[in-house]
Tab-separated table of C-alpha atoms in Angstrom:
chain	number	residue	atom	x	y	z
A	1487	ARG	CA	92.196	-55.083	-30.515
A	1488	LYS	CA	92.017	-51.564	-31.347
A	1489	GLU	CA	88.747	-50.095	-31.978
A	1490	VAL	CA	89.276	-49.076	-35.608
A	1491	GLU	CA	92.403	-50.785	-37.271
A	1492	GLN	CA	94.384	-49.418	-40.287
A	1493	ASP	CA	97.135	-50.406	-42.484
A	1494	PRO	CA	99.236	-47.638	-41.694
A	1495	GLY	CA	101.278	-47.635	-45.385
A	1496	PRO	CA	102.880	-45.684	-46.435
A	1497	PHE	CA	101.381	-45.552	-50.535
A	1498	ASN	CA	103.109	-43.985	-52.892
A	1499	VAL	CA	102.079	-43.580	-56.488
A	1500	PRO	CA	102.144	-41.975	-58.849
A	1501	GLU	CA	99.564	-39.279	-60.121
A	1502	GLY	CA	96.573	-40.703	-62.008
A	1503	ALA	CA	96.444	-43.625	-60.015
A	1504	THR	CA	94.384	-45.633	-58.808
A	1505	VAL	CA	94.321	-46.700	-54.959
A	1506	ALA	CA	92.616	-48.116	-51.918
A	1507	PHE	CA	92.415	-47.933	-48.075
A	1508	ASN	CA	90.667	-50.545	-45.752
A	1509	CYS	CA	89.857	-50.225	-42.158
A	1510	THR	CA	88.779	-52.641	-39.817
A	1511	TYR	CA	86.606	-51.747	-36.740
A	1512	SER	CA	86.011	-54.006	-33.173
A	1513	ASN	CA	82.716	-53.356	-32.054
A	1514	SER	CA	79.803	-54.440	-35.408
A	1515	ALA	CA	77.029	-52.202	-32.411
A	1516	SER	CA	78.612	-49.060	-33.862
A	1517	GLN	CA	76.878	-46.440	-35.216
A	1518	SER	CA	78.781	-44.612	-37.748
A	1519	PHE	CA	81.292	-43.940	-40.441
A	1520	PHE	CA	83.333	-41.823	-42.300
A	1521	TRP	CA	86.698	-40.958	-43.716
A	1522	TYR	CA	89.110	-37.721	-42.741
A	1523	ARG	CA	92.317	-36.848	-43.413
A	1524	GLN	CA	94.299	-35.233	-41.963
A	1525	ASP	CA	97.435	-33.078	-43.397
A	1526	CYS	CA	100.306	-32.775	-41.344
A	1527	ARG	CA	99.921	-30.613	-37.983
A	1528	LYS	CA	97.200	-29.854	-39.157
A	1529	GLU	CA	93.131	-31.110	-37.868
A	1530	PRO	CA	91.470	-33.309	-39.361
A	1531	LYS	CA	89.545	-32.202	-41.844
A	1532	LEU	CA	85.651	-34.928	-42.353
A	1533	LEU	CA	85.932	-35.937	-45.913
A	1534	MET	CA	82.997	-38.046	-46.697
A	1535	SER	CA	79.934	-40.207	-44.517
A	1536	VAL	CA	80.331	-44.155	-45.268
A	1537	TYR	CA	76.980	-45.578	-44.919
A	1538	SER	CA	75.674	-49.356	-46.131
A	1539	SER	CA	74.668	-49.011	-49.743
A	1540	GLY	CA	77.778	-47.239	-50.501
A	1541	ASN	CA	78.778	-43.583	-51.867
A	1542	GLU	CA	81.030	-41.755	-54.378
A	1543	ASP	CA	82.006	-37.602	-54.215
A	1544	GLY	CA	83.554	-37.334	-57.055
A	1545	ARG	CA	86.831	-39.546	-57.245
A	1546	PHE	CA	86.594	-40.378	-53.667
A	1547	THR	CA	84.546	-43.830	-53.256
A	1548	ALA	CA	83.180	-45.031	-49.647
A	1549	GLN	CA	82.422	-48.503	-48.623
A	1550	LEU	CA	80.772	-50.179	-45.466
A	1551	ASN	CA	80.044	-54.630	-45.170
A	1552	ARG	CA	78.583	-54.229	-41.512
A	1553	ALA	CA	78.439	-58.433	-41.932
A	1554	SER	CA	82.380	-58.400	-42.285
A	1555	GLN	CA	83.813	-54.458	-39.854
A	1556	TYR	CA	84.775	-53.474	-43.148
A	1557	ILE	CA	85.223	-50.381	-44.607
A	1558	SER	CA	86.742	-48.324	-47.926
A	1559	LEU	CA	88.594	-45.754	-48.996
A	1560	LEU	CA	88.519	-45.765	-53.207
A	1561	ILE	CA	90.835	-43.027	-54.467
A	1562	ARG	CA	90.480	-42.443	-58.096
A	1563	ASP	CA	92.870	-40.499	-60.823
A	1564	SER	CA	94.901	-39.007	-57.406
A	1565	LYS	CA	96.352	-36.043	-57.397
A	1566	LEU	CA	99.414	-33.962	-55.900
A	1567	SER	CA	97.077	-32.888	-53.273
A	1568	ASP	CA	95.287	-36.046	-52.067
A	1569	SER	CA	98.922	-37.164	-49.848
A	1570	ALA	CA	97.779	-36.211	-46.742
A	1571	THR	CA	96.936	-38.935	-44.020
A	1572	TYR	CA	93.532	-40.399	-43.839
A	1573	LEU	CA	91.835	-41.275	-40.932
A	1574	CYS	CA	88.710	-43.715	-40.627
A	1575	VAL	CA	86.737	-42.790	-38.421
A	1576	VAL	CA	84.287	-44.783	-36.036
A	1577	ASN	CA	80.717	-43.577	-34.053
A	1578	PRO	CA	80.968	-46.534	-31.121
A	1579	PRO	CA	77.279	-47.710	-29.314
A	1580	ARG	CA	78.299	-46.128	-26.357
A	1581	SER	CA	77.850	-42.165	-26.724
A	1582	ALA	CA	75.987	-40.220	-29.755
A	1583	ARG	CA	78.364	-38.850	-30.670
A	1584	GLN	CA	82.780	-39.957	-29.892
A	1585	LEU	CA	84.593	-40.532	-32.232
A	1586	THR	CA	87.201	-43.139	-32.406
A	1587	PHE	CA	89.585	-42.331	-34.691
A	1588	GLY	CA	91.964	-45.101	-36.089
A	1589	SER	CA	96.040	-44.560	-36.206
A	1590	GLY	CA	95.942	-43.603	-40.600
A	1591	THR	CA	96.949	-44.615	-42.916
A	1592	GLN	CA	99.975	-42.182	-44.776
A	1593	LEU	CA	99.601	-41.373	-48.818
A	1594	THR	CA	101.905	-39.947	-50.625
A	1595	VAL	CA	101.338	-39.565	-54.794
A	1596	LEU	CA	104.365	-38.170	-56.728
A	1597	PRO	CA	104.106	-36.344	-59.948
B	223	GLY	CA	80.834	-23.182	-42.269
B	224	ALA	CA	81.095	-24.059	-38.924
B	225	VAL	CA	84.009	-22.364	-37.738
B	226	VAL	CA	86.087	-23.605	-34.403
B	227	SER	CA	89.105	-21.712	-32.943
B	228	GLN	CA	92.034	-22.441	-30.941
B	229	HIS	CA	94.554	-20.070	-28.822
B	230	PRO	CA	97.113	-20.866	-28.929
B	231	SER	CA	98.142	-21.945	-32.142
B	232	TRP	CA	101.439	-22.846	-30.305
B	233	VAL	CA	103.146	-22.686	-27.193
B	234	ILE	CA	106.807	-24.090	-25.473
B	235	CYS	CA	106.944	-23.852	-21.650
B	236	LYS	CA	108.717	-24.891	-19.190
B	237	SER	CA	108.159	-28.839	-16.793
B	238	GLY	CA	105.605	-28.209	-13.729
B	239	THR	CA	103.827	-24.955	-14.883
B	240	SER	CA	100.582	-24.452	-15.829
B	241	VAL	CA	99.171	-24.008	-19.985
B	242	LYS	CA	95.101	-22.766	-19.739
B	243	ILE	CA	93.759	-23.874	-24.393
B	244	GLU	CA	90.166	-22.305	-25.331
B	245	CYS	CA	88.734	-23.122	-27.704
B	246	ARG	CA	85.740	-21.536	-28.468
B	247	SER	CA	82.871	-21.923	-31.922
B	248	LEU	CA	83.072	-18.519	-33.404
B	249	ASP	CA	79.723	-18.910	-35.326
B	250	PHE	CA	77.705	-21.189	-33.623
B	251	GLN	CA	76.670	-22.615	-30.236
B	252	ALA	CA	78.154	-25.512	-28.957
B	253	THR	CA	76.098	-28.031	-25.791
B	254	THR	CA	79.252	-30.527	-26.738
B	255	MET	CA	82.931	-30.184	-27.225
B	256	PHE	CA	85.791	-32.540	-27.445
B	257	TRP	CA	88.655	-32.475	-26.498
B	258	TYR	CA	91.515	-34.931	-28.348
B	259	ARG	CA	95.653	-35.724	-28.167
B	260	GLN	CA	98.377	-36.588	-30.926
B	261	PHE	CA	100.933	-37.196	-30.333
B	262	PRO	CA	103.639	-38.394	-33.060
B	263	LYS	CA	102.268	-40.254	-36.205
B	264	GLN	CA	99.572	-41.469	-33.392
B	265	SER	CA	95.792	-40.673	-33.854
B	266	LEU	CA	93.740	-38.778	-32.265
B	267	MET	CA	92.784	-39.712	-27.979
B	268	LEU	CA	88.976	-38.761	-27.736
B	269	MET	CA	90.654	-37.457	-23.570
B	270	ALA	CA	87.924	-35.648	-22.567
B	271	THR	CA	83.987	-35.349	-23.009
B	272	SER	CA	82.830	-31.134	-22.472
B	273	ASN	CA	78.891	-30.313	-21.553
B	274	GLU	CA	77.973	-26.868	-21.246
B	275	GLY	CA	77.258	-26.065	-16.880
B	276	SER	CA	78.337	-29.633	-16.649
B	277	LYS	CA	81.639	-30.970	-15.402
B	278	ALA	CA	83.492	-33.145	-18.065
B	279	THR	CA	83.551	-36.953	-18.767
B	280	TYR	CA	86.756	-38.570	-18.568
B	281	GLU	CA	88.377	-40.580	-20.570
B	282	GLN	CA	89.417	-43.782	-18.604
B	283	GLY	CA	93.649	-43.191	-18.219
B	284	VAL	CA	92.904	-39.017	-18.324
B	285	GLU	CA	93.690	-37.631	-15.280
B	286	LYS	CA	91.086	-35.039	-14.439
B	287	ASP	CA	93.047	-33.333	-12.196
B	288	LYS	CA	95.825	-32.716	-14.365
B	289	PHE	CA	93.942	-31.558	-17.092
B	290	LEU	CA	90.933	-29.223	-16.242
B	291	ILE	CA	88.735	-29.013	-18.570
B	292	ASN	CA	85.888	-26.060	-17.917
B	293	HIS	CA	83.405	-24.911	-20.486
B	294	ALA	CA	81.498	-22.295	-19.448
B	295	SER	CA	79.813	-20.874	-22.171
B	296	LEU	CA	78.159	-22.070	-25.217
B	297	THR	CA	81.306	-20.643	-27.280
B	298	LEU	CA	83.616	-21.846	-25.229
B	299	SER	CA	86.048	-24.698	-23.490
B	300	THR	CA	88.913	-24.465	-21.750
B	301	LEU	CA	91.618	-26.882	-21.844
B	302	THR	CA	94.845	-26.230	-18.318
B	303	VAL	CA	97.519	-28.951	-18.038
B	304	THR	CA	97.944	-28.715	-14.276
B	305	SER	CA	101.953	-28.706	-13.922
B	306	ALA	CA	103.044	-30.283	-17.365
B	307	HIS	CA	105.631	-32.307	-18.069
B	308	PRO	CA	107.902	-33.354	-21.118
B	309	GLU	CA	105.654	-36.457	-21.565
B	310	ASP	CA	101.912	-34.000	-22.108
B	311	SER	CA	104.131	-32.079	-25.383
B	312	SER	CA	101.134	-32.864	-27.769
B	313	PHE	CA	99.207	-31.711	-30.588
B	314	TYR	CA	95.446	-30.764	-28.470
B	315	ILE	CA	92.597	-30.616	-31.087
B	316	CYS	CA	89.274	-29.620	-29.555
B	317	SER	CA	85.973	-30.278	-31.480
B	318	ALA	CA	82.188	-28.815	-31.803
B	319	ILE	CA	78.707	-29.986	-32.057
B	320	ASP	CA	76.046	-27.039	-33.164
B	321	ARG	CA	73.411	-26.891	-30.387
B	322	VAL	CA	70.749	-26.669	-33.661
B	323	VAL	CA	71.831	-29.017	-35.815
B	324	ALA	CA	73.133	-31.547	-32.835
B	325	SER	CA	71.123	-34.838	-33.856
B	326	THR	CA	74.082	-34.768	-36.045
B	327	ASP	CA	77.690	-36.979	-36.042
B	328	THR	CA	79.199	-33.586	-37.465
B	329	GLN	CA	82.124	-32.251	-35.715
B	330	TYR	CA	84.209	-29.478	-36.315
B	331	PHE	CA	87.617	-29.734	-35.533
B	332	GLY	CA	89.542	-26.455	-34.299
B	333	PRO	CA	92.779	-26.281	-36.165
B	334	GLY	CA	94.388	-27.345	-32.763
B	335	THR	CA	97.772	-26.681	-30.288
B	336	ARG	CA	101.149	-27.803	-30.780
B	337	LEU	CA	102.726	-27.551	-26.888
B	338	THR	CA	106.224	-28.065	-26.202
B	339	VAL	CA	107.394	-28.755	-22.490
B	340	LEU	CA	110.812	-28.450	-21.835
């Protein structure tokens, strides 16, 4: 089983739509959780950290369910510029700072 | 904000040659840098953790004699792909942790180096 699993998509949605991505992780002792976005042929960029209480940053909402080992990202009012691959990232317990990346979910927002 | 650069941004080489990739933290000191590799349509895979002044720690399945890592200063880590072969063609990305804020999980990523081995 992969340490971090995501639905690869692709998700093709119209502008203004709401889209949700899900992610599961295998190690229950994982410490920190993040969503990154990666544009084609570019480095990943931190979108937001994910906290147990859930957190929101503008149109983006992240949720963490430790009991189910499940992380989600909700994007409201999708923009064309949201088109990218969204990576679910987990900080495993074996190291304080190493990151384990999911394979990513590809999103295309259509005009 | 913290900036990490990589050089070269892309390189094409012949099979059997060695290629050196540099990762620099431009406005901060990095005690720890990470090297990742990403094949097309796959995720980033951690290759090794590079600590300034000590030997790198390699992930399982990554040959340390093939991927030489040197972290000689607090702002520079290098990855040398020795005797490169076509299967080494990939996107190599480094990241760095700011020494001053090392207690956080924030990693700053370089823009990546695309290696093509003919």
